mmCIF file of C-alpha atoms in Angstrom:
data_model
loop_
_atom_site.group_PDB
_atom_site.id
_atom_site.type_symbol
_atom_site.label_atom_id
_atom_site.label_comp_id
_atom_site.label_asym_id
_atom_site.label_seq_id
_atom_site.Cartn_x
_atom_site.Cartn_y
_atom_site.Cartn_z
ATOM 1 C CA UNK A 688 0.000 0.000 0.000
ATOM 2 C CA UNK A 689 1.514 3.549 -0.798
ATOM 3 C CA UNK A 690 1.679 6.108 0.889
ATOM 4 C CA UNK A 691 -0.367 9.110 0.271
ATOM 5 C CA UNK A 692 1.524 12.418 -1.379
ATOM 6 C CA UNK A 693 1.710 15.284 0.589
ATOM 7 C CA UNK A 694 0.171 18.526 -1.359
ATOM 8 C CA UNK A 695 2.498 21.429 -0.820
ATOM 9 C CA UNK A 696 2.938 24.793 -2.402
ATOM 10 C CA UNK A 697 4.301 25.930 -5.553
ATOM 11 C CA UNK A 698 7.043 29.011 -5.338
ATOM 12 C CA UNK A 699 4.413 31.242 -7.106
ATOM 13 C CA UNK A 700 1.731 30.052 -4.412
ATOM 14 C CA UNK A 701 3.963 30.683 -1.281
ATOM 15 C CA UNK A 702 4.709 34.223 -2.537
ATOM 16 C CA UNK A 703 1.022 34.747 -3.157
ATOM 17 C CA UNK A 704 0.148 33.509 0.168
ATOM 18 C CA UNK A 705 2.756 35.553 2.083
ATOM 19 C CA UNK A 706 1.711 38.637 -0.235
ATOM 20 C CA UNK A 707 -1.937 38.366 1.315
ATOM 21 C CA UNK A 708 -0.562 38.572 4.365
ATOM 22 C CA UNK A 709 1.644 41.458 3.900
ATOM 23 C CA UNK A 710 -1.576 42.838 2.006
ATOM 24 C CA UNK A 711 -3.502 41.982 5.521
ATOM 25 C CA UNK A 712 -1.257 43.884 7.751
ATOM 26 C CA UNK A 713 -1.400 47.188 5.449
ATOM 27 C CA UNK A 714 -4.745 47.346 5.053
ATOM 28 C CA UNK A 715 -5.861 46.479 8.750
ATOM 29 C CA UNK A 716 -7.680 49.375 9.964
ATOM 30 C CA UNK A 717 -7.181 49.834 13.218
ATOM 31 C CA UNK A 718 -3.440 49.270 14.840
ATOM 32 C CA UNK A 719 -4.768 46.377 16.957
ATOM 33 C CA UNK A 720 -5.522 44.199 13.871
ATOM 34 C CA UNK A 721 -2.386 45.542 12.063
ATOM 35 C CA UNK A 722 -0.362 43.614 14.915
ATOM 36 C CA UNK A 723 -2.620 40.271 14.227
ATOM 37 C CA UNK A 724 -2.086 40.501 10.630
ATOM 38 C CA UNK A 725 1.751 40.706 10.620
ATOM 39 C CA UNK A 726 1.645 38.116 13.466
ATOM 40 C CA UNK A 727 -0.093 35.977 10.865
ATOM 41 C CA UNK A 728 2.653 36.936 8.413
ATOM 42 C CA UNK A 729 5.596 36.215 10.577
ATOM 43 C CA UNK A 730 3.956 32.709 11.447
ATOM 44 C CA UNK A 731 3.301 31.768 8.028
ATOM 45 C CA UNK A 732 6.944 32.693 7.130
ATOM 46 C CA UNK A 733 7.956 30.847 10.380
ATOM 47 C CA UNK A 734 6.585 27.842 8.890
ATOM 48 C CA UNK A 735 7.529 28.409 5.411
ATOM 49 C CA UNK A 736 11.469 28.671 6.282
ATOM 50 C CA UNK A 737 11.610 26.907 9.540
ATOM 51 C CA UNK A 738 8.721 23.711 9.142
ATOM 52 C CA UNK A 739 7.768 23.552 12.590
ATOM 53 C CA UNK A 740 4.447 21.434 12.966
ATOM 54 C CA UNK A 741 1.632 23.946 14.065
ATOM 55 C CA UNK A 742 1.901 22.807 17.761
ATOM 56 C CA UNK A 743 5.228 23.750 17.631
ATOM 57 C CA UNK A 744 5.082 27.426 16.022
ATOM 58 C CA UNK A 745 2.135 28.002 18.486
ATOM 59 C CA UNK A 746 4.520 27.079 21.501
ATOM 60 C CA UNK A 747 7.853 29.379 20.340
ATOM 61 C CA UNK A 748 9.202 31.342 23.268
ATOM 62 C CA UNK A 749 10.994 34.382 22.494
ATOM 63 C CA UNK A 750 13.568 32.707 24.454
ATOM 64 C CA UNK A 751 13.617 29.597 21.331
ATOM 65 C CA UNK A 752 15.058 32.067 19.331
ATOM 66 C CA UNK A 753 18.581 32.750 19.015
ATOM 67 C CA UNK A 754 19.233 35.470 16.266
ATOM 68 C CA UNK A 755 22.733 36.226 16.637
ATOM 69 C CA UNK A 756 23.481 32.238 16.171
ATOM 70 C CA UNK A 757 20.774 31.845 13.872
ATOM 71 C CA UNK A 758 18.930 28.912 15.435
ATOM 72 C CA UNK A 759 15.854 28.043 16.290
ATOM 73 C CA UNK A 760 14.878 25.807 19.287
ATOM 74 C CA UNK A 761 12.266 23.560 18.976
ATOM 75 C CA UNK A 762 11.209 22.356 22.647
ATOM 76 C CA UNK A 763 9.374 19.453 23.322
ATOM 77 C CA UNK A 764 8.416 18.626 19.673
ATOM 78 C CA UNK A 765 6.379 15.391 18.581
ATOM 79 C CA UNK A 766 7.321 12.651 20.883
ATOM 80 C CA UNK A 767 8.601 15.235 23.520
ATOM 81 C CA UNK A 768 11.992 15.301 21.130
ATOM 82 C CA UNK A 769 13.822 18.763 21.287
ATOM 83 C CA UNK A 770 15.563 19.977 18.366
ATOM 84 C CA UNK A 771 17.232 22.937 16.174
ATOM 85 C CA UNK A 772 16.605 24.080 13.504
ATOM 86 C CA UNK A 773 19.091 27.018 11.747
ATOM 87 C CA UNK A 774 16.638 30.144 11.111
ATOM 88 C CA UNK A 775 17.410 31.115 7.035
ATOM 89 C CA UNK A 776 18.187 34.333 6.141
ATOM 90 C CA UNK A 777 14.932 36.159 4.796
ATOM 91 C CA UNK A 778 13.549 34.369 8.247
ATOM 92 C CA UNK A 779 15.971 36.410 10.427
ATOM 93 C CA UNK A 780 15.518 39.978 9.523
ATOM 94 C CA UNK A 781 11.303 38.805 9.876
ATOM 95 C CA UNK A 782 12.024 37.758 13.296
ATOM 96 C CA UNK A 783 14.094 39.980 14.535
ATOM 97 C CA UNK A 784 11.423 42.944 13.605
ATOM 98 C CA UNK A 785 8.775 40.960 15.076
ATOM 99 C CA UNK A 786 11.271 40.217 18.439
ATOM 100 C CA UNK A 787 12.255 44.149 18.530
ATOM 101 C CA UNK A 788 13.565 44.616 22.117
ATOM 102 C CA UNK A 789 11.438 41.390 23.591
ATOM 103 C CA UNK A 790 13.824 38.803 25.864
ATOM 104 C CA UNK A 791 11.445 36.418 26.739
ATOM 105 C CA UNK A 792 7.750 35.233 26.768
ATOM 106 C CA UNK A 793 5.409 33.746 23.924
ATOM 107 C CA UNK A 794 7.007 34.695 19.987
ATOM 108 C CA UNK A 795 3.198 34.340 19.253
ATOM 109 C CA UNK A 796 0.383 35.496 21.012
ATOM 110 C CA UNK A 797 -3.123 34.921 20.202
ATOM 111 C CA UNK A 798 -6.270 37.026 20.508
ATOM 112 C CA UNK A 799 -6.719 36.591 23.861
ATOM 113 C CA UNK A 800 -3.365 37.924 24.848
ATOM 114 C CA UNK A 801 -1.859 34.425 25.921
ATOM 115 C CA UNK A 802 -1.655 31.486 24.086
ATOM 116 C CA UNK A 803 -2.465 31.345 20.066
ATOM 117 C CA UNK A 804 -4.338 27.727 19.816
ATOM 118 C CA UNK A 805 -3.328 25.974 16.780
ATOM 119 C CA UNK A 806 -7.090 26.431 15.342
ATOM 120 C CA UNK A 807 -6.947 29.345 15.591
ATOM 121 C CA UNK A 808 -3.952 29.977 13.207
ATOM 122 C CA UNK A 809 -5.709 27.710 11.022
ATOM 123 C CA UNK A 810 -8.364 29.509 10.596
ATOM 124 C CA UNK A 811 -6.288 33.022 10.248
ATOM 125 C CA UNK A 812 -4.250 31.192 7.382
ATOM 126 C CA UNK A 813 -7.105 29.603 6.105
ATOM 127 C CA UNK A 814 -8.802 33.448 5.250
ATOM 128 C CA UNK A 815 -5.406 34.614 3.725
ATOM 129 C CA UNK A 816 -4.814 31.232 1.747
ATOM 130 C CA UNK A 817 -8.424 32.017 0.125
ATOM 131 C CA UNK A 818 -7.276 35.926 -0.687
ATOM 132 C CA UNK A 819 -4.173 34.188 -1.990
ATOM 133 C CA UNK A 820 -6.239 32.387 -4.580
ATOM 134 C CA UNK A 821 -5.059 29.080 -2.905
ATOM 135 C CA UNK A 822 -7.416 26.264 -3.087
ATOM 136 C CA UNK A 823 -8.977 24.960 0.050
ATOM 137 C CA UNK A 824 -6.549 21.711 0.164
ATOM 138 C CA UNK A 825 -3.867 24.501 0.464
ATOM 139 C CA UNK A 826 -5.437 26.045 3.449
ATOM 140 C CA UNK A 827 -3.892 24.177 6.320
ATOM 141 C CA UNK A 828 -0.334 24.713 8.810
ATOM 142 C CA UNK A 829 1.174 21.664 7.631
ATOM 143 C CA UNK A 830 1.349 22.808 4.119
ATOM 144 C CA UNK A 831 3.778 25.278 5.262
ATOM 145 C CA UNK A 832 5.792 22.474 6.657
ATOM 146 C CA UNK A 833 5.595 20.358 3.172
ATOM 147 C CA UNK A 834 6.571 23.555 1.272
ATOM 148 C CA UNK A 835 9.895 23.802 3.367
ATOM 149 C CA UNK A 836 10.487 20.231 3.184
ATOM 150 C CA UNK A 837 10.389 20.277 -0.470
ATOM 151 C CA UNK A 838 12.261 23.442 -1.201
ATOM 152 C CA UNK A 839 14.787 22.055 0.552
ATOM 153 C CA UNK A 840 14.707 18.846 -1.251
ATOM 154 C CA UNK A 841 14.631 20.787 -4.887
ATOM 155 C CA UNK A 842 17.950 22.249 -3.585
ATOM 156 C CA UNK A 843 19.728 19.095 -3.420
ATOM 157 C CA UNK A 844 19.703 19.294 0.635
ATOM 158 C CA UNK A 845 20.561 16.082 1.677
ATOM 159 C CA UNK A 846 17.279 13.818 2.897
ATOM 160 C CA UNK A 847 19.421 12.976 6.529
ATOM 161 C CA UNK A 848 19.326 16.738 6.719
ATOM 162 C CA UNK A 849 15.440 17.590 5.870
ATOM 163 C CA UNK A 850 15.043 14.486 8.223
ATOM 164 C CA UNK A 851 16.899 16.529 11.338
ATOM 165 C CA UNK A 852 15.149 20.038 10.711
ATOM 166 C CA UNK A 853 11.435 18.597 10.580
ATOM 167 C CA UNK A 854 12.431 16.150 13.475
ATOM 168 C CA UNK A 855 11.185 13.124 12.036
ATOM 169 C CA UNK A 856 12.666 9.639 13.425
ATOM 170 C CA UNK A 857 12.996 8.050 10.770
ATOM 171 C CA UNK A 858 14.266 8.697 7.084
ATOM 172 C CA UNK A 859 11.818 6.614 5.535
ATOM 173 C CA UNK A 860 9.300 9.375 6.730
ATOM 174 C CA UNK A 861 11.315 12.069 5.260
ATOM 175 C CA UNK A 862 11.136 9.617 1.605
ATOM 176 C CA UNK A 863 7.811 10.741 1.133
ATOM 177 C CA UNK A 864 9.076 14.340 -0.298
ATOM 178 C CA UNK A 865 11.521 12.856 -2.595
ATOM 179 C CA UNK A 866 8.002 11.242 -4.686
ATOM 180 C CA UNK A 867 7.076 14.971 -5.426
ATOM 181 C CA UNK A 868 10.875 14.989 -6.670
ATOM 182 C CA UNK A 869 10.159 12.548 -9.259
ATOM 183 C CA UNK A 870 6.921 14.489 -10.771
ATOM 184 C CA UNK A 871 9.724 17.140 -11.631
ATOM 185 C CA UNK A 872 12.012 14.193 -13.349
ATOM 186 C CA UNK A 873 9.715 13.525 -15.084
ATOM 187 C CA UNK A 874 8.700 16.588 -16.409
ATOM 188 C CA UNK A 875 12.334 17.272 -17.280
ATOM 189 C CA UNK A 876 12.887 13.624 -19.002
ATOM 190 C CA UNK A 877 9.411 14.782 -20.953
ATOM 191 C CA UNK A 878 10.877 17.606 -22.712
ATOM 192 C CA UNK A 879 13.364 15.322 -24.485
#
């Protein structure tokens, strides 16, 4: 039995979906819902160049991040597993606008002032997914995760590598990005 394909994001569909959100933070009209909106930003970026699961973006601390060093901490991941994960470079200069002057406490707060449930974000991305022109099967956190998984993958990053970043235990897990892989083979082998 095979394994189902994850669905993940084209390069012209990530920049449309962070796009909306940039779009959502300009035109929010008062200053409270300016600060959600680019909260939604930074966590969709988050996931796009980090690929934290959604339980894990919602539970950054301030303190997980180290900017200087460029790493980010993920505590008590899936199976209570810690790990870190290097923050890129267009991730850094996002964070470290978001972090301004903060040392410690949650990276992401929802709208009750404490705690942003994973739902929650899923709805928030779900809304700027649908301004992004994203279909609906587009419209979830872990698609943010697939999308850095891949890119990663269509780099030539080694699968050991994208296997330590989105803390998986095994590299057969991992595998199932390098199927999406071969849709691009064969694309390539086509247009001989």
């Amino acid at each position: 039995m095979s394994r189902r394909l994850p669905i993940t994001l084209t390069a012209l569909e990530a920049d449309a979906l962070l796009n909306a959100a940039r779009s959502a933070t300009d035109s929010a009209p008062t200053p409270k819902k300016q600060l959600a909106a680019w909260r939604d930003f930074v966590m969709i970026a988050t996931g796009m160049y980090a690929g934290p699961r959604v339980s894990e973006l919602c539970n950054f601390r301030v303190e997980n991040v180290d900017l200087k060093g460029r790493m980010l901490a993920i505590k008590h991941g899936k199976g209570d597993k810690d790990r870190n994960v290097p923050i890129a470079k267009p991730l850094q200069n996002i964070l470290a606008e978001w972090i301004g002057e903060r040392k410690e406490g949650r990276l992401f707060l929802g709208p009750n002032g404490k705690w942003m449930p994973p739902r929650t974000f899923q709805t928030h991305l779900a809304i700027l997914a649908k301004a992004a022109g994203l279909s609906r099967e587009k419209a979830h956190p872990h698609i943010l995760r697939h999308y850095f998984a891949t890119s990663m993958l269509k780099k030539g990053v080694n699968l050991r590598v994208i296997q330590q970043a989105l803390g998986h235990s095994s590299v057969a897990v991992t595998e199932i990005y390098t199927h999406i892989d071969d849709d691009d083979l064969r694309k390539a082998i086509d247009l001989l």
